[in-house]
Amino acid sequence: MKKTIVLSINLLMGLLFICLASYIQAQRVAEIKVTDIRSAKGKILLNVFKDNASYDDEKPYKKLTFDKKEIINGTLVLHCDLEPGVYGFTMVDDENDNGKIDKNFIGIPKEGFGFSNFFMEKMKKPTFDDFKVDLKSQPKIVIKVKYM
């Protein structure tokens, strides 16, 4: 009887470890390199979008906040655990640490902002397709901060 109980517990623990290992493998750490940050004041706000609809509605899949303590020469490397898939990353250099992007009276951002693997050269908001990335093929992402 004792051998059966011990064998059952070992079998259950083995199944638990197999499930845990497959879950850990399904997660992927995205490395996001944010460049051209002008100061170490405030925080970096990172929004993760899964599709065009959530981006248009400004309802991110994940909202993450990072300190700028480890900034080196205007560059900060962030790490984000996500399942493999297609995502779009937007970021705000929240210098005054109020949790949002500040804009002037005509709607132009006063703080820095950026998009994954996309540098905004025109005064037009990009579409999700402009800055989406597939973490399966590209786990390292670059966001160049733009200040107006």
Short mmCIF file of C-alpha atoms in Angstrom, two decimals:
data_model
loop_
_atom_site.label_atom_id
_atom_site.label_comp_id
_atom_site.label_asym_id
_atom_site.label_seq_id
_atom_site.Cartn_x
_atom_site.Cartn_y
_atom_site.Cartn_z
CA MET A 1 0.00 0.00 0.00
CA LYS A 2 2.82 2.42 0.90
CA LYS A 3 4.63 1.68 -2.36
CA THR A 4 1.46 2.51 -4.33
CA ILE A 5 1.05 5.84 -2.53
CA VAL A 6 4.72 6.77 -3.02
CA LEU A 7 4.57 5.75 -6.69
CA SER A 8 1.39 7.81 -7.21
CA ILE A 9 2.95 10.88 -5.58
CA ASN A 10 6.09 10.54 -7.71
CA LEU A 11 4.00 10.17 -10.86
CA LEU A 12 1.92 13.22 -9.94
CA MET A 13 5.04 15.29 -9.21
CA GLY A 14 6.58 14.21 -12.53
CA LEU A 15 3.48 15.31 -14.45
CA LEU A 16 3.49 18.61 -12.59
CA PHE A 17 7.13 19.27 -13.55
CA ILE A 18 6.45 18.39 -17.20
CA CYS A 19 3.52 20.83 -17.30
CA LEU A 20 5.60 23.52 -15.62
CA ALA A 21 8.48 23.03 -18.06
CA SER A 22 6.19 23.32 -21.08
CA TYR A 23 4.66 26.52 -19.64
CA ILE A 24 8.09 28.04 -19.06
CA GLN A 25 9.15 27.20 -22.63
CA ALA A 26 5.99 28.85 -23.98
CA GLN A 27 6.98 32.14 -22.36
CA ARG A 28 9.49 34.26 -24.22
CA VAL A 29 11.48 37.14 -22.87
CA ALA A 30 11.40 40.07 -25.24
CA GLU A 31 14.41 42.37 -24.99
CA ILE A 32 13.46 45.95 -25.74
CA LYS A 33 16.29 48.42 -26.23
CA VAL A 34 15.11 52.02 -25.80
CA THR A 35 17.57 54.55 -27.25
CA ASP A 36 17.95 58.36 -27.30
CA ILE A 37 16.43 58.95 -23.83
CA ARG A 38 17.30 62.50 -22.86
CA SER A 39 17.15 62.28 -19.05
CA ALA A 40 17.04 59.84 -16.14
CA LYS A 41 14.03 61.61 -14.60
CA GLY A 42 10.68 59.81 -14.43
CA LYS A 43 9.81 56.38 -15.80
CA ILE A 44 9.35 54.52 -19.07
CA LEU A 45 5.77 53.47 -19.82
CA LEU A 46 5.51 50.50 -22.17
CA ASN A 47 2.23 49.42 -23.77
CA VAL A 48 1.93 46.04 -25.48
CA PHE A 49 -0.72 45.62 -28.18
CA LYS A 50 -1.80 42.38 -29.86
CA ASP A 51 -3.75 43.75 -32.83
CA ASN A 52 -4.88 46.82 -34.73
CA ALA A 53 -8.27 47.03 -32.97
CA SER A 54 -6.78 47.24 -29.47
CA TYR A 55 -4.23 49.80 -30.70
CA ASP A 56 -6.93 51.96 -32.32
CA ASP A 57 -9.02 51.75 -29.12
CA GLU A 58 -5.91 52.49 -27.00
CA LYS A 59 -6.56 49.38 -24.89
CA PRO A 60 -3.21 47.60 -24.51
CA TYR A 61 -2.86 43.91 -23.74
CA LYS A 62 -0.28 44.84 -21.08
CA LYS A 63 0.86 48.10 -19.50
CA LEU A 64 4.32 48.01 -17.95
CA THR A 65 6.32 50.65 -16.08
CA PHE A 66 10.11 50.69 -15.79
CA ASP A 67 12.49 52.81 -13.71
CA LYS A 68 15.29 54.56 -15.53
CA LYS A 69 17.90 53.71 -12.88
CA GLU A 70 19.95 51.57 -15.26
CA ILE A 71 20.08 54.09 -18.12
CA ILE A 72 23.50 54.24 -19.79
CA ASN A 73 24.29 56.97 -22.33
CA GLY A 74 20.61 57.49 -23.10
CA THR A 75 19.91 53.78 -23.58
CA LEU A 76 17.85 51.46 -21.39
CA VAL A 77 17.27 47.73 -21.93
CA LEU A 78 13.89 46.40 -20.80
CA HIS A 79 12.75 42.79 -20.47
CA CYS A 80 9.16 41.66 -20.89
CA ASP A 81 7.80 38.08 -20.51
CA LEU A 82 5.34 37.29 -23.30
CA GLU A 83 4.06 34.23 -25.10
CA PRO A 84 5.38 33.85 -28.66
CA GLY A 85 3.30 35.85 -31.11
CA VAL A 86 2.86 39.17 -32.89
CA TYR A 87 2.88 42.32 -30.76
CA GLY A 88 3.25 46.04 -31.15
CA PHE A 89 5.09 48.05 -28.50
CA THR A 90 4.59 51.74 -27.79
CA MET A 91 6.50 53.65 -25.15
CA VAL A 92 6.38 57.00 -23.39
CA ASP A 93 9.27 58.71 -21.62
CA ASP A 94 7.17 59.90 -18.67
CA GLU A 95 9.65 62.45 -17.38
CA ASN A 96 7.29 64.00 -14.83
CA ASP A 97 6.11 60.55 -13.62
CA ASN A 98 2.38 61.29 -13.87
CA GLY A 99 1.56 58.00 -15.64
CA LYS A 100 0.55 59.46 -19.01
CA ILE A 101 1.92 61.31 -22.02
CA ASP A 102 1.57 65.07 -21.70
CA LYS A 103 0.53 67.04 -24.78
CA ASN A 104 0.36 70.73 -25.62
CA PHE A 105 -2.87 72.56 -26.44
CA ILE A 106 -2.93 71.29 -30.04
CA GLY A 107 -2.17 67.68 -29.11
CA ILE A 108 1.57 67.47 -29.82
CA PRO A 109 3.40 65.34 -27.22
CA LYS A 110 5.62 67.24 -24.76
CA GLU A 111 7.32 64.01 -23.65
CA GLY A 112 9.25 61.44 -25.63
CA PHE A 113 7.51 58.52 -27.30
CA GLY A 114 8.36 55.65 -29.60
CA PHE A 115 7.25 52.50 -31.39
CA SER A 116 8.82 49.07 -31.79
CA ASN A 117 11.23 49.01 -34.77
CA PHE A 118 9.66 52.14 -36.22
CA PHE A 119 10.84 55.75 -36.10
CA MET A 120 8.17 58.32 -36.74
CA GLU A 121 9.37 60.77 -39.37
CA LYS A 122 6.03 62.32 -40.29
CA MET A 123 3.35 63.87 -38.09
CA LYS A 124 1.04 60.92 -38.74
CA LYS A 125 0.15 58.27 -36.19
CA PRO A 126 1.44 54.89 -37.44
CA THR A 127 -0.82 51.90 -37.92
CA PHE A 128 -0.32 48.70 -35.96
CA ASP A 129 1.18 47.07 -39.06
CA ASP A 130 3.90 49.75 -39.14
CA PHE A 131 5.40 48.70 -35.80
CA LYS A 132 4.28 45.12 -35.13
CA VAL A 133 6.94 42.47 -34.45
CA ASP A 134 6.86 38.68 -34.31
CA LEU A 135 8.63 37.51 -31.15
CA LYS A 136 9.21 34.07 -32.68
CA SER A 137 11.62 35.50 -35.23
CA GLN A 138 12.64 38.73 -33.49
CA PRO A 139 12.94 38.62 -29.67
CA LYS A 140 15.11 41.78 -29.67
CA ILE A 141 13.32 45.04 -30.36
CA VAL A 142 14.60 48.61 -30.68
CA ILE A 143 12.59 51.70 -29.82
CA LYS A 144 14.14 55.06 -30.68
CA VAL A 145 12.61 57.85 -28.59
CA LYS A 146 11.32 60.90 -30.44
CA TYR A 147 10.89 64.29 -28.78
CA MET A 148 8.91 67.03 -30.51
#
